[in-house]
Amino acid sequence: MTSPDKKYPNLNLLEVSVENNLEMVARDGVTLRADVYHPNDSNKYPSLVCRTPYNKMTPRYVETATDLASRGYCVVVQDFRGRYASDGNYEWMWRERSETHDSEDGYDTIEWAAVLEWSDGRVGTWGHSNASWAIWMMLDSCPPSLTSTLASGISKNILDINFGIFETGRRLEWTYMMAADMRRRAERIDGPTTPVEAVKRWNQVERGKYLWWLPLGDIPDSVFSDLNDQLQSYYGAQNQEFQHFSDVHPKVQTPIFQITGWWDRLIGTIDHYEGLITNGRKDLREQHRLIIGPWGHDATQFTGKIGPIDYGPMAETTYADLISRWYDFDIKGIDNGLSDEAPVQMWVIGEDKWRGEHEWPLERTEYTPFYLHSQGGANTVGGDGYLSIKPPMPGESEHDKYVYDPKDPVMSLMRADSQAAPVDQSPHDHREDILVYDFPVFDSEIEVTGPVSLKLWAKTDAPDTDWTAKLSIVYEDGLAVNLTYGIMRAQYRNGYQNPTLLQPDEIGEYTIKLNPIGCLFKPGQKLRLSVSSSDFPNFDRNHNTGNDYWSDAELRVAQQTVLHSRQHPSHLLLPVIPR
């Protein structure tokens, strides 16, 4: 990857003109409106399309579109149907693909952008998160004018984002923010009518009330305005996979450049790359690209400083730089060094530099079990839990216990907007309901890069509960920073489509999928696994009752036991990379 301290050339910048609210009539007669940014001259340029539900006039869109247009592109930013300047009814992404118009609207917009008077007929895409969901929806329809694709910050599967559990913190805030425009359109006066006002009010006034509301489904209808009906339907659909984007991979007709970060909640973006290589067109497989930076979900913050760690200027770039470098290469045919790089570019934490790889996961991976051990007192960071590459032996303590009380859940350590980020974990050091297993201080380097899972044998006296796993790096000075996390609701142990409640103290075997990591542990550092039963409000509290969470006001205390014996050898499975 081009070193970001040598910024991608911004030479010969062009003066930009903006055409506001240009109308495109979709195939069903609904009018969608877009702002088009283009160089202020008579030349024609490739079009780059972004469709968004977040208001095309939001500063991040205006700034990125202006930047890209100054580099010689015709840039389209369009409001989704039913959002802001566009007509029609808004149907959000948390539903079956066939229930929205986004595949058709995406197709129509690509073809419309190809014939704009400032366009040379070649079209690419850009847009992060929900805007990239719209890109994948569009890819299903195969518009003929699409020449190349960039998508970022969107997972292949919804169930790899929520693990079948309502994301209380992020989803309620997001819905409250999205409801502001619904309220404005309906001329309602019972709440905020702009997203800025909504986010401010949520964090200053409403968040502390509605996160803890019981039953969750009884939050007053007016809080989420005309989005309430869609939210109510979504409450009961947490274990459903709506996206089915694996079905799209064989249909993709262009090279795709994808962007994510190690702390991106939607790091399942990586699975798109893997799916395209495995199931995509063979003649395109060597042309796809993936970058994984030391970043979170926010595309405006591809910086070196995240949380308590500063990875330096080499880790920094901008969204516009990544977009323009891709399209300069793939559409304009400029030799900018991208063709000389390996297709997967990732920042290895600890090594703190970019490294190119030719596949994901890495072929040289040695999947290694790290077994849980203790003398029966792994509770808190001062407990006796530890990890070892040796399995449990006879005579060792075979379990650890803790009490999970949903009235006092383990609180998520995250950004104020409920997005994941590297955070100092010390506020939880004292909690007796967190089991801590450390690998002894490393005396040599060890790299762990790839998919991570925890095989956990456990039991509870409740008919349902949750099991959480968090992996952290403990630095030489004792600072512990989270690397990845995962969670499993016990009723999904046999699959999301086969929810099954537990019998009291039934021993269950759980395979907990954690997000992938890429970290080089150095001598003097430690690897830490934390096991518990809540991560709130990142995920909704399990009430331990087995009842539907959205209609249940009861909270039950659960007695939890994690087993680590020869018969039940709980272990992390880590992707160790030989060095």
Coordinates of C-alpha atoms in Angstrom, one line a residue:
M1 CA 0.0 0.0 0.0
T2 CA 1.2 3.5 -0.7
S3 CA 2.5 4.8 2.5
P4 CA -0.1 7.3 3.8
D5 CA 2.7 9.6 5.1
K6 CA 3.3 10.1 1.3
K7 CA -0.3 11.1 0.6
Y8 CA -1.8 9.9 -2.6
P9 CA -1.1 12.7 -5.1
N10 CA -3.6 15.5 -5.2
L11 CA -2.1 17.2 -8.2
N12 CA -3.8 19.5 -10.6
L13 CA -6.9 19.9 -8.6
L14 CA -9.9 21.0 -10.6
E15 CA -12.5 23.6 -9.8
V16 CA -15.8 22.0 -8.8
S17 CA -19.4 22.8 -9.6
V18 CA -22.4 21.3 -7.9
E19 CA -25.8 20.6 -9.3
N20 CA -28.4 20.2 -6.5
N21 CA -31.4 18.0 -6.4
L22 CA -31.2 16.5 -9.9
E23 CA -34.1 14.3 -10.4
M24 CA -34.1 10.6 -11.4
V25 CA -37.4 8.9 -11.9
A26 CA -37.2 5.2 -10.9
R27 CA -38.9 2.5 -12.9
D28 CA -42.0 2.7 -10.7
G29 CA -42.4 6.4 -11.1
V30 CA -40.9 7.5 -7.7
T31 CA -38.5 10.5 -8.0
L32 CA -35.1 10.2 -6.3
R33 CA -32.9 13.3 -6.0
A34 CA -29.2 13.6 -6.1
D35 CA -26.5 16.2 -5.9
V36 CA -23.9 16.0 -8.6
Y37 CA -20.3 17.3 -8.2
H38 CA -18.2 17.7 -11.3
P39 CA -15.2 19.6 -12.6
N40 CA -16.2 23.0 -13.9
D41 CA -15.1 22.4 -17.5
S42 CA -16.5 20.8 -20.7
N43 CA -14.8 17.5 -20.3
K44 CA -16.5 14.2 -19.4
Y45 CA -15.4 12.1 -16.4
P46 CA -16.1 8.7 -14.8
S47 CA -19.1 8.8 -12.5
L48 CA -18.8 7.7 -8.9
V49 CA -22.2 7.0 -7.2
C50 CA -23.1 7.0 -3.5
R51 CA -26.7 6.3 -2.4
T52 CA -27.4 7.1 1.3
P53 CA -30.1 7.2 3.9
Y54 CA -28.2 9.7 6.0
N55 CA -28.8 12.9 4.0
K56 CA -26.7 13.8 1.0
M57 CA -26.0 17.2 2.5
T58 CA -24.2 15.8 5.5
P59 CA -20.7 17.3 5.7
R60 CA -18.9 14.0 5.2
Y61 CA -20.6 13.4 1.9
V62 CA -20.2 17.0 0.7
E63 CA -16.5 17.0 1.6
T64 CA -15.7 13.6 0.1
A65 CA -17.7 14.3 -3.1
T66 CA -16.0 17.7 -3.5
D67 CA -12.6 16.1 -3.0
L68 CA -13.3 13.4 -5.5
A69 CA -14.7 15.7 -8.1
S70 CA -11.6 17.9 -7.9
R71 CA -9.5 14.9 -8.9
G72 CA -11.5 14.4 -12.1
Y73 CA -14.7 12.6 -11.3
C74 CA -18.4 13.2 -11.8
V75 CA -19.7 12.4 -8.3
V76 CA -23.3 11.5 -7.5
V77 CA -24.7 11.6 -3.9
Q78 CA -28.4 10.5 -3.9
D79 CA -30.8 10.2 -1.0
F80 CA -32.5 6.8 -0.6
R81 CA -36.2 6.7 -1.5
G82 CA -38.2 8.0 1.4
R83 CA -35.3 9.9 2.9
Y84 CA -34.6 13.7 2.9
A85 CA -35.0 15.1 -0.7
S86 CA -36.2 11.9 -2.3
D87 CA -39.9 10.9 -2.7
G88 CA -41.4 7.5 -1.7
N89 CA -41.5 5.4 1.4
Y90 CA -38.4 4.4 3.3
E91 CA -37.9 0.7 3.9
W92 CA -34.9 0.0 6.1
M93 CA -32.2 -2.6 5.6
W94 CA -33.2 -4.8 8.6
R95 CA -35.6 -6.9 6.5
E96 CA -35.6 -9.3 3.6
R97 CA -33.8 -7.9 0.5
S98 CA -36.9 -8.5 -1.7
E99 CA -38.9 -6.2 0.6
T100 CA -37.0 -3.0 -0.4
H101 CA -36.6 -1.2 -3.7
D102 CA -32.8 -0.8 -3.3
S103 CA -31.7 -3.3 -5.9
E104 CA -33.9 -1.7 -8.6
D105 CA -33.2 1.9 -7.4
G106 CA -29.4 1.1 -7.5
Y107 CA -29.6 -0.3 -11.0
D108 CA -31.6 2.7 -12.2
T109 CA -29.2 5.2 -10.6
I110 CA -26.1 3.6 -12.1
E111 CA -27.6 3.8 -15.6
W112 CA -28.8 7.3 -15.0
A113 CA -25.4 8.4 -13.8
A114 CA -23.8 6.9 -16.9
V115 CA -25.6 9.3 -19.2
L116 CA -25.3 12.5 -17.2
E117 CA -23.8 15.3 -19.3
W118 CA -20.6 15.3 -17.3
S119 CA -20.1 11.6 -17.4
D120 CA -18.0 9.6 -19.9
G121 CA -20.3 6.6 -19.4
R122 CA -18.0 4.6 -17.0
V123 CA -19.5 4.3 -13.4
G124 CA -18.1 3.3 -10.0
T125 CA -19.5 3.3 -6.5
W126 CA -18.5 4.6 -3.1
G127 CA -20.2 4.9 0.3
H128 CA -19.7 3.3 3.8
S129 CA -21.8 1.1 6.0
N130 CA -25.5 1.4 5.0
A131 CA -24.4 3.1 1.7
S132 CA -22.3 0.0 1.0
W133 CA -25.3 -2.2 1.8
A134 CA -27.0 -0.3 -1.0
I135 CA -24.0 -1.1 -3.2
W136 CA -24.4 -4.8 -2.6
M137 CA -28.1 -4.6 -3.2
M138 CA -27.4 -2.9 -6.5
L139 CA -24.8 -5.6 -7.5
D140 CA -27.5 -8.2 -7.4
S141 CA -29.1 -6.5 -10.4
C142 CA -26.0 -6.3 -12.6
P143 CA -26.3 -2.8 -14.2
P144 CA -24.4 -2.9 -17.5
S145 CA -22.8 0.5 -17.1
L146 CA -21.1 -0.4 -13.8
T147 CA -17.4 -0.5 -14.6
S148 CA -15.8 -0.9 -11.1
T149 CA -16.9 -1.1 -7.5
L150 CA -15.7 0.1 -4.1
A151 CA -17.6 -1.0 -1.0
S152 CA -16.6 -0.5 2.7
G153 CA -17.8 -1.2 6.2
I154 CA -20.6 -3.7 5.5
S155 CA -20.6 -7.4 6.5
K156 CA -21.7 -10.2 4.3
N157 CA -24.1 -11.4 7.0
I158 CA -26.3 -9.6 9.4
L159 CA -25.8 -12.5 11.9
D160 CA -22.1 -11.7 11.9
I161 CA -23.0 -8.3 13.3
N162 CA -25.6 -9.0 15.9
F163 CA -24.9 -12.8 16.6
G164 CA -28.7 -13.1 16.7
I165 CA -29.0 -10.6 19.6
F166 CA -30.6 -7.2 19.5
E167 CA -27.8 -4.5 19.6
T168 CA -29.6 -2.3 22.1
G169 CA -27.1 0.6 22.3
R170 CA -26.4 1.1 18.6
R171 CA -29.8 0.1 17.2
L172 CA -31.9 2.3 19.5
E173 CA -29.7 5.3 18.9
W174 CA -29.6 4.7 15.2
T175 CA -33.4 4.3 15.0
Y176 CA -33.9 7.4 17.0
M177 CA -31.6 9.3 14.7
M178 CA -33.2 7.9 11.6
A179 CA -36.7 8.7 12.9
A180 CA -35.9 12.4 12.9
D181 CA -36.4 12.7 9.1
M182 CA -39.5 10.5 9.3
R183 CA -40.9 13.0 11.8
R184 CA -40.0 15.9 9.7
R185 CA -41.7 14.4 6.6
A186 CA -44.8 13.7 8.6
E187 CA -44.8 17.2 10.1
R188 CA -44.8 15.8 13.6
I189 CA -43.7 17.9 16.5
D190 CA -43.3 15.2 19.1
G191 CA -39.5 14.9 18.9
P192 CA -36.3 16.0 17.0
T193 CA -36.6 16.6 13.3
T194 CA -32.9 16.6 12.3
P195 CA -30.3 13.8 12.9
V196 CA -27.9 16.2 14.7
E197 CA -30.6 17.2 17.1
A198 CA -31.7 13.6 17.6
V199 CA -28.2 12.3 18.4
K200 CA -27.6 15.2 20.9
R201 CA -31.0 14.6 22.6
W202 CA -30.5 10.8 22.7
N203 CA -27.1 11.0 24.4
Q204 CA -28.0 13.9 26.8
V205 CA -31.6 12.9 27.7
E206 CA -33.1 9.7 26.4
R207 CA -30.3 7.1 26.3
G208 CA -30.1 6.4 30.0
K209 CA -33.9 5.9 30.1
Y210 CA -34.6 3.7 27.1
L211 CA -31.6 1.4 27.2
W212 CA -33.0 0.0 30.5
W213 CA -36.7 0.1 29.6
L214 CA -38.7 -3.1 30.3
P215 CA -40.2 -4.5 28.3
L216 CA -38.2 -3.1 25.5
G217 CA -41.1 -3.4 23.1
D218 CA -43.2 -1.1 25.3
I219 CA -41.1 2.0 24.6
P220 CA -43.7 4.6 23.6
D221 CA -44.5 4.6 19.8
S222 CA -43.7 8.3 19.5
V223 CA -40.1 7.9 20.5
F224 CA -39.3 6.3 17.1
S225 CA -42.0 8.1 15.2
D226 CA -42.9 6.4 11.9
L227 CA -40.1 3.9 12.2
N228 CA -41.6 2.3 15.2
D229 CA -43.6 -0.3 13.2
Q230 CA -40.4 -1.4 11.4
L231 CA -38.5 -1.6 14.8
Q232 CA -41.3 -3.6 16.4
S233 CA -41.1 -6.1 13.5
Y234 CA -37.3 -6.3 13.8
Y235 CA -37.3 -7.1 17.5
G236 CA -38.6 -10.6 16.8
A237 CA -36.3 -11.3 13.8
Q238 CA -32.9 -11.2 15.5
N239 CA -32.0 -14.7 14.4
Q240 CA -32.9 -14.2 10.7
E241 CA -30.4 -13.6 8.0
F242 CA -31.8 -10.9 5.7
Q243 CA -28.9 -10.1 3.5
H244 CA -28.0 -13.4 1.8
F245 CA -25.1 -11.5 0.1
S246 CA -23.3 -14.8 -0.6
D247 CA -25.9 -15.2 -3.4
V248 CA -24.6 -12.0 -4.9
H249 CA -20.9 -13.0 -5.1
P250 CA -21.3 -15.1 -8.3
K251 CA -23.2 -12.3 -10.0
V252 CA -20.5 -9.6 -9.5
Q253 CA -19.3 -8.4 -12.9
T254 CA -16.5 -5.9 -11.8
P255 CA -13.5 -5.8 -9.6
I256 CA -14.3 -4.7 -6.1
F257 CA -12.1 -2.8 -3.6
Q258 CA -13.2 -3.3 0.0
I259 CA -12.2 -1.4 3.2
T260 CA -12.6 -2.2 6.8
G261 CA -10.7 -2.0 10.2
W262 CA -9.8 -4.3 13.0
W263 CA -12.3 -2.5 15.3
D264 CA -15.0 -2.2 12.7
R265 CA -18.2 -3.8 14.0
L266 CA -18.9 -4.7 10.4
I267 CA -15.5 -6.4 9.8
G268 CA -17.5 -9.1 8.1
T269 CA -16.6 -7.0 5.1
I270 CA -13.6 -9.5 4.9
D271 CA -16.1 -12.3 4.2
H272 CA -17.1 -10.6 1.0
Y273 CA -13.6 -10.7 -0.2
E274 CA -13.2 -14.4 0.7
G275 CA -16.6 -15.1 -1.0
L276 CA -15.6 -13.3 -4.2
I277 CA -12.4 -15.3 -4.4
T278 CA -14.2 -18.6 -3.7
N279 CA -17.4 -18.2 -5.6
G280 CA -17.0 -15.2 -7.8
R281 CA -16.1 -15.0 -11.5
K282 CA -12.8 -16.7 -12.0
D283 CA -11.5 -14.0 -14.4
L284 CA -12.0 -11.4 -11.7
R285 CA -10.6 -13.1 -8.7
E286 CA -7.1 -11.7 -9.0
Q287 CA -8.5 -8.2 -9.5
H288 CA -10.4 -7.8 -6.2
R289 CA -8.7 -5.9 -3.4
L290 CA -9.1 -5.7 0.4
I291 CA -7.6 -3.3 3.0
I292 CA -7.8 -3.8 6.8
G293 CA -6.6 -0.9 8.8
P294 CA -6.2 -0.2 12.5
W295 CA -9.5 1.6 12.4
G296 CA -13.1 1.5 13.6
H297 CA -16.3 1.8 11.7
D298 CA -16.1 5.6 11.0
A299 CA -14.8 6.3 7.5
T300 CA -14.0 9.9 8.5
Q301 CA -11.5 8.6 11.0
F302 CA -8.9 6.5 9.2
T303 CA -6.3 7.9 11.6
G304 CA -3.3 6.5 13.4
K305 CA -4.6 7.5 16.8
I306 CA -7.5 5.3 18.0
G307 CA -8.4 4.9 21.7
P308 CA -5.3 4.8 23.9
I309 CA -3.0 3.7 21.1
D310 CA -1.2 5.9 18.5
Y311 CA -0.1 3.8 15.5
G312 CA 1.6 6.8 13.9
P313 CA 1.3 8.5 10.5
M314 CA 1.8 5.4 8.5
A315 CA -1.6 4.2 9.6
E316 CA -3.4 7.3 8.4
T317 CA -5.2 7.9 5.2
T318 CA -8.5 9.4 4.0
Y319 CA -11.5 7.9 2.5
A320 CA -11.2 10.1 -0.6
D321 CA -7.5 9.0 -1.0
L322 CA -8.5 5.3 -1.0
I323 CA -11.4 5.9 -3.4
S324 CA -9.4 8.0 -5.9
R325 CA -6.4 5.7 -5.8
W326 CA -8.6 2.7 -6.7
Y327 CA -10.5 4.4 -9.5
D328 CA -7.4 6.1 -10.9
F329 CA -6.0 2.6 -11.3
D330 CA -9.1 0.5 -12.2
I331 CA -11.1 2.9 -14.3
K332 CA -8.6 5.5 -15.5
G333 CA -5.7 3.0 -16.0
I334 CA -3.1 5.1 -14.1
D335 CA 0.0 3.3 -13.0
N336 CA -0.1 4.3 -9.4
G337 CA 1.6 1.3 -7.9
L338 CA -1.5 -0.6 -6.9
S339 CA -0.9 -3.3 -9.5
D340 CA 2.4 -4.1 -7.8
E341 CA 0.8 -4.7 -4.4
A342 CA -0.6 -7.9 -3.0
P343 CA -4.4 -7.9 -3.1
V344 CA -4.8 -8.0 0.7
Q345 CA -3.2 -5.1 2.5
M346 CA -3.5 -5.2 6.3
W347 CA -2.0 -3.3 9.2
V348 CA -0.5 -5.8 11.7
I349 CA -1.0 -4.4 15.2
G350 CA 2.2 -4.6 17.1
E351 CA 4.3 -4.8 14.0
D352 CA 2.7 -1.5 13.2
K353 CA 3.1 -1.4 9.5
W354 CA 1.3 -2.4 6.4
R355 CA 1.8 -5.9 5.0
G356 CA 0.6 -7.4 1.8
E357 CA -0.9 -10.9 1.6
H358 CA -2.2 -12.9 -1.3
E359 CA -5.2 -14.6 0.4
W360 CA -7.5 -14.5 3.4
P361 CA -7.3 -16.4 5.7
L362 CA -3.5 -16.8 5.3
E363 CA -2.5 -20.2 3.9
R364 CA 0.4 -20.6 6.4
T365 CA -1.9 -20.3 9.4
E366 CA -1.4 -22.8 12.2
Y367 CA -4.6 -23.0 14.1
T368 CA -3.6 -23.6 17.7
P369 CA -5.7 -24.4 20.8
F370 CA -5.1 -22.4 23.9
Y371 CA -6.7 -24.2 26.8
L372 CA -8.5 -22.7 29.8
H373 CA -7.1 -23.6 33.2
S374 CA -7.5 -22.4 36.8
Q375 CA -7.6 -23.6 40.4
G376 CA -11.3 -22.7 40.5
G377 CA -10.9 -19.0 41.0
A378 CA -10.5 -17.3 37.6
N379 CA -12.8 -14.4 38.7
T380 CA -11.3 -10.9 38.2
V381 CA -7.9 -10.0 36.8
G382 CA -6.5 -11.0 40.2
G383 CA -7.8 -14.6 39.9
D384 CA -5.9 -17.8 39.1
G385 CA -7.1 -18.4 35.5
Y386 CA -4.6 -18.9 32.8
L387 CA -4.2 -20.1 29.2
S388 CA -1.9 -22.9 28.1
I389 CA -1.2 -24.8 24.9
K390 CA -1.3 -27.9 27.1
P391 CA -4.8 -29.5 27.7
P392 CA -6.2 -30.0 31.2
M393 CA -4.8 -32.8 33.2
P394 CA -6.3 -35.1 35.9
G395 CA -6.2 -33.5 39.3
E396 CA -6.7 -29.9 38.1
S397 CA -9.7 -27.9 39.0
E398 CA -12.4 -28.6 36.4
H399 CA -14.5 -25.5 36.5
D400 CA -15.0 -21.8 37.4
K401 CA -18.3 -20.3 38.6
Y402 CA -19.9 -16.8 38.7
V403 CA -23.3 -15.2 39.1
Y404 CA -24.8 -13.3 36.2
D405 CA -27.4 -10.8 37.2
P406 CA -29.0 -8.9 34.3
K407 CA -29.8 -6.0 36.6
D408 CA -26.1 -5.5 36.9
P409 CA -24.7 -6.5 33.5
V410 CA -21.1 -6.1 32.4
M411 CA -21.2 -2.7 30.7
S412 CA -19.8 -2.4 27.2
L413 CA -16.6 -0.3 27.0
M414 CA -17.1 1.4 23.6
R415 CA -17.3 4.8 21.9
A416 CA -20.1 7.2 22.9
D417 CA -21.9 6.3 19.6
S418 CA -22.0 2.6 20.6
Q419 CA -19.3 1.8 18.0
A420 CA -16.4 -0.6 18.9
A421 CA -13.0 0.9 19.5
P422 CA -9.8 -0.1 21.4
V423 CA -10.5 0.8 25.1
D424 CA -8.7 0.5 28.4
Q425 CA -10.3 -2.5 30.0
S426 CA -9.3 -1.7 33.6
P427 CA -12.8 -0.5 34.7
H428 CA -13.9 -4.2 34.7
D429 CA -10.8 -5.5 36.6
H430 CA -12.8 -5.9 39.8
R431 CA -15.9 -7.7 38.4
E432 CA -16.5 -11.1 40.0
D433 CA -18.7 -12.1 37.0
I434 CA -15.9 -12.0 34.5
L435 CA -13.6 -15.0 34.3
V436 CA -10.1 -14.0 33.2
Y437 CA -7.6 -16.3 31.6
D438 CA -4.1 -14.9 30.7
F439 CA -1.4 -16.6 28.7
P440 CA 1.9 -16.1 30.5
V441 CA 4.0 -13.2 29.5
F442 CA 5.5 -13.9 26.1
D443 CA 9.3 -14.3 25.9
S444 CA 9.3 -14.2 22.1
E445 CA 7.1 -12.7 19.3
I446 CA 3.9 -14.5 18.4
E447 CA 1.6 -13.4 15.6
V448 CA -2.1 -14.1 15.7
T449 CA -3.8 -13.1 12.4
G450 CA -7.1 -14.5 11.1
P451 CA -10.4 -15.9 12.3
V452 CA -10.8 -16.6 16.1
S453 CA -13.2 -18.8 18.0
L454 CA -13.8 -20.1 21.5
K455 CA -14.9 -23.7 22.2
L456 CA -16.7 -23.4 25.5
W457 CA -18.2 -26.1 27.6
A458 CA -20.5 -24.5 30.2
K459 CA -23.8 -24.9 32.1
T460 CA -26.3 -22.6 33.8
D461 CA -29.4 -23.1 36.0
A462 CA -31.4 -20.8 33.6
P463 CA -33.5 -21.9 30.6
D464 CA -31.4 -19.5 28.4
T465 CA -28.4 -17.2 28.9
D466 CA -25.5 -15.7 27.0
W467 CA -21.8 -16.5 26.9
T468 CA -19.4 -13.7 26.0
A469 CA -15.8 -13.8 25.0
K470 CA -13.3 -10.9 24.7
L471 CA -9.7 -11.1 23.6
S472 CA -7.3 -8.4 24.8
I473 CA -3.6 -7.5 24.5
V474 CA -2.0 -6.6 27.9
Y475 CA 1.0 -4.3 27.3
E476 CA 4.2 -4.2 29.3
D477 CA 2.8 -1.4 31.6
G478 CA -0.3 -3.4 32.4
L479 CA -2.7 -1.6 30.0
A480 CA -5.2 -4.1 28.6
V481 CA -6.8 -3.1 25.3
N482 CA -9.6 -5.2 23.6
L483 CA -8.8 -6.7 20.3
T484 CA -12.0 -8.7 19.4
Y485 CA -15.2 -10.0 20.9
G486 CA -18.0 -12.5 20.4
I487 CA -21.2 -13.6 22.0
M488 CA -23.5 -16.6 21.8
R489 CA -27.1 -16.9 23.1
A490 CA -27.4 -20.4 24.5
Q491 CA -30.7 -21.1 22.7
Y492 CA -28.8 -20.8 19.3
R493 CA -26.2 -23.5 20.2
N494 CA -27.7 -25.7 17.5
G495 CA -28.0 -23.0 14.9
Y496 CA -29.9 -19.7 14.5
Q497 CA -32.8 -21.4 12.8
N498 CA -33.2 -24.0 15.6
P499 CA -33.5 -22.1 18.9
T500 CA -33.7 -24.6 21.8
L501 CA -34.0 -23.7 25.5
L502 CA -31.8 -25.4 28.1
Q503 CA -32.6 -27.9 30.8
P504 CA -31.2 -26.8 34.2
D505 CA -27.5 -27.4 34.5
E506 CA -27.4 -29.1 31.1
I507 CA -23.8 -29.1 29.9
G508 CA -23.6 -27.4 26.6
E509 CA -20.9 -27.2 24.0
Y510 CA -20.7 -23.7 22.5
T511 CA -18.6 -22.5 19.6
I512 CA -18.4 -18.7 19.9
K513 CA -17.2 -16.9 16.8
L514 CA -15.1 -13.8 17.5
N515 CA -14.3 -11.2 15.0
P516 CA -10.9 -11.7 13.2
I517 CA -7.7 -10.1 14.5
G518 CA -4.3 -9.2 13.2
C519 CA -1.8 -8.7 16.0
L520 CA 1.9 -9.3 16.8
F521 CA 2.4 -9.9 20.5
K522 CA 5.9 -8.9 21.6
P523 CA 8.0 -10.1 24.5
G524 CA 6.7 -8.7 27.8
Q525 CA 3.1 -8.6 26.6
K526 CA 0.3 -11.0 27.4
L527 CA -2.8 -12.4 25.7
R528 CA -6.0 -12.2 27.8
L529 CA -9.3 -14.0 27.4
S530 CA -12.3 -12.7 29.4
V531 CA -15.5 -14.8 29.7
S532 CA -18.8 -13.6 31.0
S533 CA -22.5 -13.5 30.2
S534 CA -23.2 -9.9 29.2
D535 CA -21.9 -7.1 27.1
F536 CA -24.5 -4.4 27.5
P537 CA -25.6 -2.3 25.7
N538 CA -23.5 -3.6 22.8
F539 CA -25.9 -6.5 23.0
D540 CA -29.2 -6.7 24.9
R541 CA -29.2 -8.4 28.3
N542 CA -30.3 -12.0 28.4
H543 CA -33.1 -12.0 31.0
N544 CA -32.3 -15.7 31.8
T545 CA -36.0 -16.5 31.5
G546 CA -36.2 -18.0 28.0
N547 CA -39.0 -15.6 27.2
D548 CA -39.1 -13.2 24.2
Y549 CA -36.7 -10.4 25.3
W550 CA -38.8 -7.5 23.8
S551 CA -42.0 -8.4 25.8
D552 CA -40.4 -9.7 29.0
A553 CA -40.1 -7.5 32.1
E554 CA -38.7 -10.3 34.3
L555 CA -34.9 -10.4 35.0
R556 CA -33.6 -13.6 36.6
V557 CA -30.3 -14.3 38.3
A558 CA -28.3 -17.2 36.7
Q559 CA -25.6 -19.4 38.3
Q560 CA -23.0 -19.9 35.6
T561 CA -20.3 -22.6 35.4
V562 CA -17.5 -22.8 32.8
L563 CA -15.9 -26.2 32.4
H564 CA -12.2 -26.9 31.6
S565 CA -11.5 -30.6 32.2
R566 CA -10.2 -33.5 30.1
Q567 CA -13.8 -34.3 29.2
H568 CA -14.7 -30.7 28.5
P569 CA -11.5 -29.0 27.3
S570 CA -12.6 -25.4 26.8
H571 CA -10.2 -23.6 24.5
L572 CA -9.5 -20.7 22.3
L573 CA -8.6 -21.6 18.7
L574 CA -6.1 -19.0 17.5
P575 CA -4.7 -18.4 14.0
V576 CA -1.0 -18.4 14.7
I577 CA 1.2 -17.2 11.9
P578 CA 4.8 -18.7 11.7
R579 CA 7.5 -16.1 11.7

